[in-house]
Tab-separated table of N, CA and C and ligand atoms in Angstrom:
chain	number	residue	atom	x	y	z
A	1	UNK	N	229.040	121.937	28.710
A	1	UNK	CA	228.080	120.843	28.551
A	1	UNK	C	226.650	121.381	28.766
A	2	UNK	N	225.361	120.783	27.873
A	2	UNK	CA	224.126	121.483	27.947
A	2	UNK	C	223.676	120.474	29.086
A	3	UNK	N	222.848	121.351	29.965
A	3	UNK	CA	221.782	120.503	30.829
A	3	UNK	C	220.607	120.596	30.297
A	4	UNK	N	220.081	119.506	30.138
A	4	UNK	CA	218.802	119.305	29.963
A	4	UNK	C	217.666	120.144	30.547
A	5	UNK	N	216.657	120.629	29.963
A	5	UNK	CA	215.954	121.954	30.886
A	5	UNK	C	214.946	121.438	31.307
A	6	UNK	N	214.265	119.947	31.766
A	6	UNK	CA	213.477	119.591	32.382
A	6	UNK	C	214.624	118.905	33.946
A	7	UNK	N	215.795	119.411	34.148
A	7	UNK	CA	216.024	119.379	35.740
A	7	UNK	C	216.491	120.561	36.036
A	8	UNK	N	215.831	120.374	37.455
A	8	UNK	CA	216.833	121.985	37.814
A	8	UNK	C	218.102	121.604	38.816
A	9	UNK	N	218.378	122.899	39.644
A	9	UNK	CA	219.699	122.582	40.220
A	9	UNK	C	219.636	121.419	40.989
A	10	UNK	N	218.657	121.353	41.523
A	10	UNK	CA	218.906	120.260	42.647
A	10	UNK	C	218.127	118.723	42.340
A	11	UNK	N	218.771	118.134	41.869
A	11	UNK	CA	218.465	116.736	41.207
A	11	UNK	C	217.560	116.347	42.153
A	12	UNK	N	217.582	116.226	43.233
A	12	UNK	CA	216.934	115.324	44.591
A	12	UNK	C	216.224	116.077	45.484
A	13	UNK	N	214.726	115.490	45.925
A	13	UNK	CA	213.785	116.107	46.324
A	13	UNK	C	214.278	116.091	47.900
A	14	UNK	N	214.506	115.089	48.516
A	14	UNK	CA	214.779	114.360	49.941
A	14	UNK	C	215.472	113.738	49.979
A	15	UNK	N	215.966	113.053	51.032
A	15	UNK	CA	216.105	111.512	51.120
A	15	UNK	C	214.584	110.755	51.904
A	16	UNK	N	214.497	109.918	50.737
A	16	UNK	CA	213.198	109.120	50.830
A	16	UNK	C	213.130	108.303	52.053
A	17	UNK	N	214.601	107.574	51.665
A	17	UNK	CA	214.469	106.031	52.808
A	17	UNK	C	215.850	105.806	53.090
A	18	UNK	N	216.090	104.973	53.760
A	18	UNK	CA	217.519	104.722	54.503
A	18	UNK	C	217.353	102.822	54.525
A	19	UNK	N	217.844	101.949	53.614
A	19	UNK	CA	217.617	100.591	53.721
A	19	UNK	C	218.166	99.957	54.389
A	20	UNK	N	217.630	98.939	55.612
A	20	UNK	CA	218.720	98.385	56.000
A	20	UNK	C	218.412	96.680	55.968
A	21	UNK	N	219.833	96.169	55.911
A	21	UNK	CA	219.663	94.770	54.907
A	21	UNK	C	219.058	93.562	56.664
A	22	UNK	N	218.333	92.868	56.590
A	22	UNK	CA	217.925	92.184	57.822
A	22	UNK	C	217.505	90.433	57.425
A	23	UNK	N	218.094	89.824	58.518
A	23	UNK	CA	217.859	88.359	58.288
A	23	UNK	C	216.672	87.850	58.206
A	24	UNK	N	215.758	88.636	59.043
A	24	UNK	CA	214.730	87.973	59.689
A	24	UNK	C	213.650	89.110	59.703
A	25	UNK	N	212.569	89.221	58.950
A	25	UNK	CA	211.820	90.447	58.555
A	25	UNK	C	211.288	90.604	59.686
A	26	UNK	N	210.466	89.514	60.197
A	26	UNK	CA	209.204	89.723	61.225
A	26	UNK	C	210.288	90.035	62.734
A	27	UNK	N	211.005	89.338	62.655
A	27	UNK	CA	212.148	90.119	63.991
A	27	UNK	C	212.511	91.572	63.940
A	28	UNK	N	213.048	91.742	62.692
A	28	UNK	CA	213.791	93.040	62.724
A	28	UNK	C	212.506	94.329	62.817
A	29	UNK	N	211.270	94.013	61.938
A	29	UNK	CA	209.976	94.565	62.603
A	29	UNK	C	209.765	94.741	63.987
A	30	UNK	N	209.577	93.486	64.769
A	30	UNK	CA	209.819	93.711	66.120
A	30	UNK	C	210.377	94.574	66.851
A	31	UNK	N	212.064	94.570	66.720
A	31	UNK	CA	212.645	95.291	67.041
A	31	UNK	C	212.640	97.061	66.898
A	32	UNK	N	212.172	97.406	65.827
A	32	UNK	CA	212.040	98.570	65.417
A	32	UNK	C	210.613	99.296	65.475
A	33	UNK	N	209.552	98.240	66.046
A	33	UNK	CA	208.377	98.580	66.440
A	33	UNK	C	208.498	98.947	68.413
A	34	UNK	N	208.520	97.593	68.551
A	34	UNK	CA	208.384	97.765	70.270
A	34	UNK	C	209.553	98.186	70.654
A	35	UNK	N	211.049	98.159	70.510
A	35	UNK	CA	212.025	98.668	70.972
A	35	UNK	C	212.419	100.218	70.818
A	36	UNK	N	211.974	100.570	69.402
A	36	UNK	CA	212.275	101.773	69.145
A	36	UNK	C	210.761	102.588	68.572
A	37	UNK	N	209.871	102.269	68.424
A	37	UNK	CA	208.924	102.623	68.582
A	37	UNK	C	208.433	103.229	67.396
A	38	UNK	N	208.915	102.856	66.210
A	38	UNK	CA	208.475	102.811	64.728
A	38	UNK	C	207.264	102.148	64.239
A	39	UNK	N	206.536	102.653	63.294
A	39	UNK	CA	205.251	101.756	63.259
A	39	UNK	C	205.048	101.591	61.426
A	40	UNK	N	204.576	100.351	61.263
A	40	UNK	CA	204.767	99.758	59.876
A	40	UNK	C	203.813	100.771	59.198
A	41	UNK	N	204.007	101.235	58.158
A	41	UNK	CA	203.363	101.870	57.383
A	41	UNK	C	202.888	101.009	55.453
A	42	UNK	N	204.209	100.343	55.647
A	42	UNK	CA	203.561	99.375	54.248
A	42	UNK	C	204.472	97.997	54.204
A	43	UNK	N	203.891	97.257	53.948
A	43	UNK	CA	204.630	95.816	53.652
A	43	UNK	C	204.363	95.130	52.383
A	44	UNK	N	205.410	94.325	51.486
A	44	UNK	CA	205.320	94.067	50.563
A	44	UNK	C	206.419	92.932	49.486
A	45	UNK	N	206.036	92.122	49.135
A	45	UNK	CA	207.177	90.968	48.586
A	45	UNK	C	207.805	91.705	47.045
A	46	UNK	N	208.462	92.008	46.996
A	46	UNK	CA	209.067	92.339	45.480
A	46	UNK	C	210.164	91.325	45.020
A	47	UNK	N	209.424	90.394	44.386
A	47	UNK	CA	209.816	88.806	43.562
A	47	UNK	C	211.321	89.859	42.581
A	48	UNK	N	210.931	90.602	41.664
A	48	UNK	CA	212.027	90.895	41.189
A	48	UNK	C	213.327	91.468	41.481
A	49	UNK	N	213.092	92.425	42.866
A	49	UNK	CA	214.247	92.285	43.678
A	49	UNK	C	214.516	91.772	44.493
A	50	UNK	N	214.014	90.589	45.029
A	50	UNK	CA	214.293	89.643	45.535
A	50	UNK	C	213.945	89.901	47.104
A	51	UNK	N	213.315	90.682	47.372
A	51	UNK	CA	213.535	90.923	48.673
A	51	UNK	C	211.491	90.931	49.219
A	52	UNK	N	212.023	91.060	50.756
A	52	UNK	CA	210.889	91.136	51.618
A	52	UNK	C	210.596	92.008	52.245
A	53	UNK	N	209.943	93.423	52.314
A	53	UNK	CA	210.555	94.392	52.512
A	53	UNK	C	209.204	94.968	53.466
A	54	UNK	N	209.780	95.753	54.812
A	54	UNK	CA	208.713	96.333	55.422
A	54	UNK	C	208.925	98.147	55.468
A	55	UNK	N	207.788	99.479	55.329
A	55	UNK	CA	208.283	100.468	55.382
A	55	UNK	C	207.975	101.250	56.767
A	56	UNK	N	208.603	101.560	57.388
A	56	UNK	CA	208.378	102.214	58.806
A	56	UNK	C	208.619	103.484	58.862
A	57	UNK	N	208.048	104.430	59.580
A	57	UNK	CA	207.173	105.425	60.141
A	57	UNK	C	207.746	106.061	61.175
A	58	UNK	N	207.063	107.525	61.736
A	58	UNK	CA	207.329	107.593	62.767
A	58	UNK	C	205.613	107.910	63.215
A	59	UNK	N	204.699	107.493	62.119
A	59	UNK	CA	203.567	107.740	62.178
A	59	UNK	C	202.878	108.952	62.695
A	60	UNK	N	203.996	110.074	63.237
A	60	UNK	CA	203.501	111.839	64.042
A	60	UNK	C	202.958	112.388	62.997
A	61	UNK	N	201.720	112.713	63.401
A	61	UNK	CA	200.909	114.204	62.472
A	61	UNK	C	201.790	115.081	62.122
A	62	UNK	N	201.980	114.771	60.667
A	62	UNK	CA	202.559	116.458	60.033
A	62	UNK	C	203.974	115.847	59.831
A	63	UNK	N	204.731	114.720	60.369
A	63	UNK	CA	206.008	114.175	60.427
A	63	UNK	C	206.478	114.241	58.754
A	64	UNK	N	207.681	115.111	58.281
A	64	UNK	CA	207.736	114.668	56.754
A	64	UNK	C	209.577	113.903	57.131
A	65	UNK	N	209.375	112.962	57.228
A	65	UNK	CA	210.509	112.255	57.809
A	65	UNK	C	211.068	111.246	56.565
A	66	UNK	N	212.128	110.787	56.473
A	66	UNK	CA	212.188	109.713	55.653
A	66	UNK	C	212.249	108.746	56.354
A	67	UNK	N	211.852	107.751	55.432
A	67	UNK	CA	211.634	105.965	56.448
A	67	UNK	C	212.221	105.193	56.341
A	68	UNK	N	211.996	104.673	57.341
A	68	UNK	CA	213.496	103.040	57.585
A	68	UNK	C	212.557	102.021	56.516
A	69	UNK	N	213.670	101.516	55.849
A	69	UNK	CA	212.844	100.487	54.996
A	69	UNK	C	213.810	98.828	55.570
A	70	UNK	N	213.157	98.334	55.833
A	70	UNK	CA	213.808	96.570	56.104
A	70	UNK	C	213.835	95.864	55.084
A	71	UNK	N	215.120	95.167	54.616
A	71	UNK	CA	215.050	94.347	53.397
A	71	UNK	C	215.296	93.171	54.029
A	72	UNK	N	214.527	92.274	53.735
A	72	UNK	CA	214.990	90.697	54.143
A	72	UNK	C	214.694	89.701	52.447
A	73	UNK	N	216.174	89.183	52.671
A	73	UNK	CA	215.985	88.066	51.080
A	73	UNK	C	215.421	87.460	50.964
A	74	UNK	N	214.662	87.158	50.089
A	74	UNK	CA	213.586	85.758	49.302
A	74	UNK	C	214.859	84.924	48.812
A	75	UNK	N	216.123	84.950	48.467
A	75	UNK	CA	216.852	84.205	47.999
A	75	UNK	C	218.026	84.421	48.223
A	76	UNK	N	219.552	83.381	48.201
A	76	UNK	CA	220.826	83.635	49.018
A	76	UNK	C	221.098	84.496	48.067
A	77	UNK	N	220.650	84.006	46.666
A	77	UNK	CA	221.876	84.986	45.729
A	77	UNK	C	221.276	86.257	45.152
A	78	UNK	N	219.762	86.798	45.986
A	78	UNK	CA	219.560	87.754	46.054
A	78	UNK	C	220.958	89.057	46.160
A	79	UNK	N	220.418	90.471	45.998
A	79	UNK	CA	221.504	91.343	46.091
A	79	UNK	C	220.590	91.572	47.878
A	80	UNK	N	220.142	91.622	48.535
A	80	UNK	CA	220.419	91.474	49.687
A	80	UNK	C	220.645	90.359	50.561
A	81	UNK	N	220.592	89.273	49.710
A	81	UNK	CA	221.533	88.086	49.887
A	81	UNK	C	222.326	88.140	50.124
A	82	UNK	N	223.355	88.638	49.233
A	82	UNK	CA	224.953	88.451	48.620
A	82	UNK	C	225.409	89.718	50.183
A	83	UNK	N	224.434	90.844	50.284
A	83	UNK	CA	225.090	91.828	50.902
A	83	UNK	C	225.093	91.303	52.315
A	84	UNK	N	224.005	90.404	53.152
A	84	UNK	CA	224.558	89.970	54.734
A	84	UNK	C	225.351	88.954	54.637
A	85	UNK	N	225.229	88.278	53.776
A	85	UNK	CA	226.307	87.328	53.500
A	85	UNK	C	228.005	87.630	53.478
A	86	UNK	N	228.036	88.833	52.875
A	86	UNK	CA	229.375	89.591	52.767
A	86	UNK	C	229.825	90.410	53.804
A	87	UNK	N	228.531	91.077	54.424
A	87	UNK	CA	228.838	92.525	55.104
A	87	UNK	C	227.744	92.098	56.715
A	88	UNK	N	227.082	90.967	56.476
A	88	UNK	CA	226.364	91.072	57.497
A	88	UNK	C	225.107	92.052	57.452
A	89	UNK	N	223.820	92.007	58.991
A	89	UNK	CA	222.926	93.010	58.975
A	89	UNK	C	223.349	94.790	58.930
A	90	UNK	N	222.662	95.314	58.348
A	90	UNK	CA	223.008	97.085	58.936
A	90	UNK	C	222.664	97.656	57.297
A	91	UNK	N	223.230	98.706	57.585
A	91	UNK	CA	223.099	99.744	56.818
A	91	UNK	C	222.959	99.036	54.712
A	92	UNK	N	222.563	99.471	53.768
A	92	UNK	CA	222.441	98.674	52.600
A	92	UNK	C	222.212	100.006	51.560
A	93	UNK	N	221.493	100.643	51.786
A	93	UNK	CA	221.454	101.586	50.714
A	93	UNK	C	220.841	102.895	51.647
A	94	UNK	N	220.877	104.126	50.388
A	94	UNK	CA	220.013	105.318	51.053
A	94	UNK	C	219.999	105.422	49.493
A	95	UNK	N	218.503	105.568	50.052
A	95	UNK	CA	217.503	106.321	48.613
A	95	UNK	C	217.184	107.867	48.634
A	96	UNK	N	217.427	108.538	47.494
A	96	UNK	CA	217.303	110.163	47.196
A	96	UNK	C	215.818	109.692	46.533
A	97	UNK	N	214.723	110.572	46.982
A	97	UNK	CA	213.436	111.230	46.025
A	97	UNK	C	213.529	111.929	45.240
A	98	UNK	N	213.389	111.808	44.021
A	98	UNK	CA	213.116	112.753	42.260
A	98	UNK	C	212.122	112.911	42.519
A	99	UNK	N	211.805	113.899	41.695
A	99	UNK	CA	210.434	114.143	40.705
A	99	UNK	C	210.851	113.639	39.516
A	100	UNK	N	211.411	113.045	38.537
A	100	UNK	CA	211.583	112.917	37.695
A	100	UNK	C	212.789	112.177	36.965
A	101	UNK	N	212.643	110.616	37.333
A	101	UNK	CA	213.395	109.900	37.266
A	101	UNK	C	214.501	109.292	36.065
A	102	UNK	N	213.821	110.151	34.829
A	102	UNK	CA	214.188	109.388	33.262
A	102	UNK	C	215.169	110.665	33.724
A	103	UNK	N	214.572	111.948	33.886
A	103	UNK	CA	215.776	113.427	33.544
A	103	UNK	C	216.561	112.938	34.652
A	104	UNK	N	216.625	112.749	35.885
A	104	UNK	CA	217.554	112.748	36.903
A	104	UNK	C	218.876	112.111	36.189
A	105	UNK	N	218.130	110.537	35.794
A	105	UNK	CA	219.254	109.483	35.505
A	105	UNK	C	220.184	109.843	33.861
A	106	UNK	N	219.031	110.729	33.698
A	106	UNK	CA	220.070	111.005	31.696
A	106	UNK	C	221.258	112.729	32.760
A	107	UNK	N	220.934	112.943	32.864
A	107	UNK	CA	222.001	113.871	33.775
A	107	UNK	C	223.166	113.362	34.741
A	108	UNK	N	222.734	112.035	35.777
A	108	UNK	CA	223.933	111.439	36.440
A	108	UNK	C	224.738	110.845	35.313
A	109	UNK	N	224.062	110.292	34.163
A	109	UNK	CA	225.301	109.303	32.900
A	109	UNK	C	225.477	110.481	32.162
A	110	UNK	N	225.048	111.533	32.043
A	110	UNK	CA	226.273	112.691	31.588
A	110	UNK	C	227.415	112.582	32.114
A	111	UNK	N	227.382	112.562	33.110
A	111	UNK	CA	228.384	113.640	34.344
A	111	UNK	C	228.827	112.228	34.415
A	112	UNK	N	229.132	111.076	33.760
A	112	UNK	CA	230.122	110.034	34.055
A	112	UNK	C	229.681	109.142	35.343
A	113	UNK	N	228.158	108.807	35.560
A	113	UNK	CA	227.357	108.302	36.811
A	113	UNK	C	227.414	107.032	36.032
A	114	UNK	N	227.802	105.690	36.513
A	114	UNK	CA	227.080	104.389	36.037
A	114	UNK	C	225.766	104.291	37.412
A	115	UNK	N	224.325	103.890	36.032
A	115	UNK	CA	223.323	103.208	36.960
A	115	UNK	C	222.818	101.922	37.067
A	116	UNK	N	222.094	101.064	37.659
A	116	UNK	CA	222.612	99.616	37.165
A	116	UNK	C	221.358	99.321	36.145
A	117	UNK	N	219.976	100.033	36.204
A	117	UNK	CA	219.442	99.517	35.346
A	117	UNK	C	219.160	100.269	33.955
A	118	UNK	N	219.192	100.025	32.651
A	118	UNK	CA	219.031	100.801	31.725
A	118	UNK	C	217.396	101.712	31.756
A	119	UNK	N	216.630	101.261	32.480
A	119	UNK	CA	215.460	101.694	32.019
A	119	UNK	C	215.274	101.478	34.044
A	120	UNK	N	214.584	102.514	34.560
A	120	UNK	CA	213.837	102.578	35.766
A	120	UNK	C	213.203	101.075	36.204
A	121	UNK	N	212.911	100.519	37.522
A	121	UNK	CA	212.654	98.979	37.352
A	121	UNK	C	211.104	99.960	38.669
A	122	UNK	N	210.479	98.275	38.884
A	122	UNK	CA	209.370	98.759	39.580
A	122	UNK	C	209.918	98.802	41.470
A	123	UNK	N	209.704	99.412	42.081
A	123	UNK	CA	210.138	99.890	43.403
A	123	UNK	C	208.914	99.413	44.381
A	124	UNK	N	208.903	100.053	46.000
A	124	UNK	CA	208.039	100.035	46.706
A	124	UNK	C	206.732	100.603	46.433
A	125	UNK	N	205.687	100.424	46.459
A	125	UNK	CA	204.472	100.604	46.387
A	125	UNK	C	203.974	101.546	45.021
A	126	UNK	N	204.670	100.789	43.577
A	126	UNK	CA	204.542	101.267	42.518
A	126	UNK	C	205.493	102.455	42.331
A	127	UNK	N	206.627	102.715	43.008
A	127	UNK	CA	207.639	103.643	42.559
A	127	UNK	C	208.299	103.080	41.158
A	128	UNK	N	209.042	104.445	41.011
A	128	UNK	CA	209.907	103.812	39.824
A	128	UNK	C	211.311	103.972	40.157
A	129	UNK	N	212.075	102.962	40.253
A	129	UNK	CA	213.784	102.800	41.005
A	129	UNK	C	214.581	103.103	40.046
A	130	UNK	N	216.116	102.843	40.364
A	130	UNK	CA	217.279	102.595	39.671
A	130	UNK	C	218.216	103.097	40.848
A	131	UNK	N	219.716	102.332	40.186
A	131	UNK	CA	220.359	102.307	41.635
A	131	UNK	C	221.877	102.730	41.337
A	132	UNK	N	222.853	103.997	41.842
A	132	UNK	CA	224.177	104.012	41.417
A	132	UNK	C	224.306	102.912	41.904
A	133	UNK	N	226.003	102.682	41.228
A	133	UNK	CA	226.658	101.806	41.570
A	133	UNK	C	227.609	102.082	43.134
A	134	UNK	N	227.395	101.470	43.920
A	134	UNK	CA	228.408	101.830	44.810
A	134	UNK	C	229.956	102.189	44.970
A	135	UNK	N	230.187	102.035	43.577
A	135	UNK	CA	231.575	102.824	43.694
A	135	UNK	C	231.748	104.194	42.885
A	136	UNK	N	230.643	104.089	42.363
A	136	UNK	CA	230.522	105.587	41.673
A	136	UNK	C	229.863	106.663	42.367
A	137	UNK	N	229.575	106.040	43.803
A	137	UNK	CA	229.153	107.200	45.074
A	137	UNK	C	230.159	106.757	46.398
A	138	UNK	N	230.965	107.348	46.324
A	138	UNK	CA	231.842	107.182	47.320
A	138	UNK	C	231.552	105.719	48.402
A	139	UNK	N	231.457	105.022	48.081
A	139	UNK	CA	231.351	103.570	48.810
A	139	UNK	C	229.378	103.227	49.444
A	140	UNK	N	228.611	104.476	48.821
A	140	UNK	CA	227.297	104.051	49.113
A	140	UNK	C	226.913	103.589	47.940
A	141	UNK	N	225.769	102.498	48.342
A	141	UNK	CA	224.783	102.421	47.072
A	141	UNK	C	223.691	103.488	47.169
A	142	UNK	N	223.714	104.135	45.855
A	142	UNK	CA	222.312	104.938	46.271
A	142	UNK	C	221.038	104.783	45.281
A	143	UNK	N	219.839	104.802	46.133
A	143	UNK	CA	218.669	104.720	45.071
A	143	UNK	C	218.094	105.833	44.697
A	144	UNK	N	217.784	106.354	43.467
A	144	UNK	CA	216.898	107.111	43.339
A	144	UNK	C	215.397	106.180	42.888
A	145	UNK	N	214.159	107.226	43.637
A	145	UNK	CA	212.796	107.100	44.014
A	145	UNK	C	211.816	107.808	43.250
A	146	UNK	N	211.456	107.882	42.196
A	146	UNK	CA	210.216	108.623	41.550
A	146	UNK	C	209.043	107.781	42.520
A	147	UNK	N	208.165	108.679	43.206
A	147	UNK	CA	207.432	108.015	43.824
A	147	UNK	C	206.394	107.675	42.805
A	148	UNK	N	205.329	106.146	43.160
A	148	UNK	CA	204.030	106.155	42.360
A	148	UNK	C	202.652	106.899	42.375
A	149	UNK	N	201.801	106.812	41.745
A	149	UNK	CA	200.786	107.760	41.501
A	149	UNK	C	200.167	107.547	42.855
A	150	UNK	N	199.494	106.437	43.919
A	150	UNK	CA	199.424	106.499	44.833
A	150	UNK	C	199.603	107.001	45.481
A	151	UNK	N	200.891	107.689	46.005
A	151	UNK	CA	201.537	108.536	46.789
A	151	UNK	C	200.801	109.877	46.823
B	201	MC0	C1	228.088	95.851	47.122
B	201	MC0	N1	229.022	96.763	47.445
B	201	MC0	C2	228.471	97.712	48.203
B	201	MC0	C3	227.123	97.324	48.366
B	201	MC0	N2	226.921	96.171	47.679
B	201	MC0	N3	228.977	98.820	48.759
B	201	MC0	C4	228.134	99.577	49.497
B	201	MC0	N4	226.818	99.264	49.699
B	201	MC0	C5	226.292	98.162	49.152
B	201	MC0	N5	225.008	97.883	49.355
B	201	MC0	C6	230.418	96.756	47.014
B	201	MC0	C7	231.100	95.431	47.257
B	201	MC0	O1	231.566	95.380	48.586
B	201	MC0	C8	232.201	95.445	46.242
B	201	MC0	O2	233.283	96.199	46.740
B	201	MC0	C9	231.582	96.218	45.075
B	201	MC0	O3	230.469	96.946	45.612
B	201	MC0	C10	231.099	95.373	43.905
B	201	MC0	O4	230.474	94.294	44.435
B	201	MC0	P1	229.802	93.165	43.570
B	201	MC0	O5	230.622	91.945	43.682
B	201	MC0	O6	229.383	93.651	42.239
B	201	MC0	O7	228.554	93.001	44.522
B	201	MC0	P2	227.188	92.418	44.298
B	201	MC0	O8	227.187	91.292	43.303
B	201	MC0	O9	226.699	92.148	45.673
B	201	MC0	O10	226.318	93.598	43.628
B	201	MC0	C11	226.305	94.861	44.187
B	201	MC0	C12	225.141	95.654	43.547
B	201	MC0	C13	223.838	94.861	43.846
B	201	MC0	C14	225.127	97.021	44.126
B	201	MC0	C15	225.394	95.721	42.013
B	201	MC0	O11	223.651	94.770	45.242
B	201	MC0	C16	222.622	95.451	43.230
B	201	MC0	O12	222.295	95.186	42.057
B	201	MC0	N6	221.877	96.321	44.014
B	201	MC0	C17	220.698	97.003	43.483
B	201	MC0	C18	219.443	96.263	43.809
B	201	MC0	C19	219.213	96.105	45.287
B	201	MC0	O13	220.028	96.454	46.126
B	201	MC0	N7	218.015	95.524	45.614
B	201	MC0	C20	217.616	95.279	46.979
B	201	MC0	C21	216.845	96.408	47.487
B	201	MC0	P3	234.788	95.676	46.650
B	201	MC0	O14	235.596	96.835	47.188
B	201	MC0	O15	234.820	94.452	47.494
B	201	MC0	O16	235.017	95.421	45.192
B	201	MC0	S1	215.268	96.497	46.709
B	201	MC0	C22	214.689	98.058	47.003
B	201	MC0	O17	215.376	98.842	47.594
B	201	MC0	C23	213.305	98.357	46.456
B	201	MC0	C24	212.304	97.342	46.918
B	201	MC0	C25	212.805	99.754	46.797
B	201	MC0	O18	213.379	100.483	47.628
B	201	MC0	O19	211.785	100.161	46.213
């Protein structure tokens, strides 16, 4: 099988973020600010995925860490709706960082990857998303992250 010569071996830059699904945004902030001592780095409503989402930090000079991201639903039948509803608060996804999100995803649907959206959708702070399916990664959902020009 040919690989495409705009990826190289290693599809994934990092892991970006670690999502975890939460009832209550401004609580679960709380908790992960004063209890554990994380500090908000971006906040933001994303109407099309339905969610309410805060990004946390460990805010240390020089820290190249990946960040806890909090999802709280704008709606029940949101997909982080459906997921505390089913599974309760905790763990929801882990996102991998690309450089290069169109080659990443035409290489996972080679190799027999379903992703859920045909075309990249808009992400946290102008990223560009798309998401395996959780059963086509051993029981995780995973996101891949082209970060935005911002970044
Ligand atoms: C569902 N399943 C999961 C799962 N969600 N397994 C692991 N982790 C999850 N998060 C399992 C179910 O338990 C079920 O297993 C099977 O997958 C199929 O479930 P389903 O009935 O299709 O479940 P739905 O309707 O809840 O949809 C699941 C799906 C959905 C992954 C397709 O959540 C989705 O579209 N997610 C992508 C968008 C998303 O998560 N947005 C929120 C974050 P069984 O064994 O019972 O069959 S937004 C975000 O992250 C943005 C802001 C960003 O970072 O930039």
């Amino acid at each position: 099988m040919e690989t495409p010569a705009a990826v190289p071996d290693h599809l994934f830059v990092c892991v970006d973020h670690v999502g975890l699904a939460v009832p209550d945004l401004d609580e679960a902030i709380r908790f992960h600010t004063e209890v554990l001592g994380w500090r908000v780095l971006h906040r933001e409503t994303n109407e099309e995925q339905g969610v309410e989402e805060a990004m946390l930090g460990t805010g240390a000079q020089g820290a190249e860490n990946a960040q806890i991201q909090l999802l709280a639903p704008l709606r029940p039948e949101s997909a982080i709706g459906k997921f505390l509803d089913r599974s309760g608060p905790g763990l929801q996804q882990l996102a991998y960082r690309v450089t290069d999100i169109d080659a990443v995803c035409t290489v996972l649907r080679e190799r027999g990857v379903r992703l859920l959206y045909d075309e990249p959708r808009r992400g946290t702070a102008g990223s560009r998303i798309n998401f395996v399916h959780p059963k086509d990664a051993k029981g995780v959902l995973l996101e891949l992250v082209e970060q935005g020009a911002g970044h």
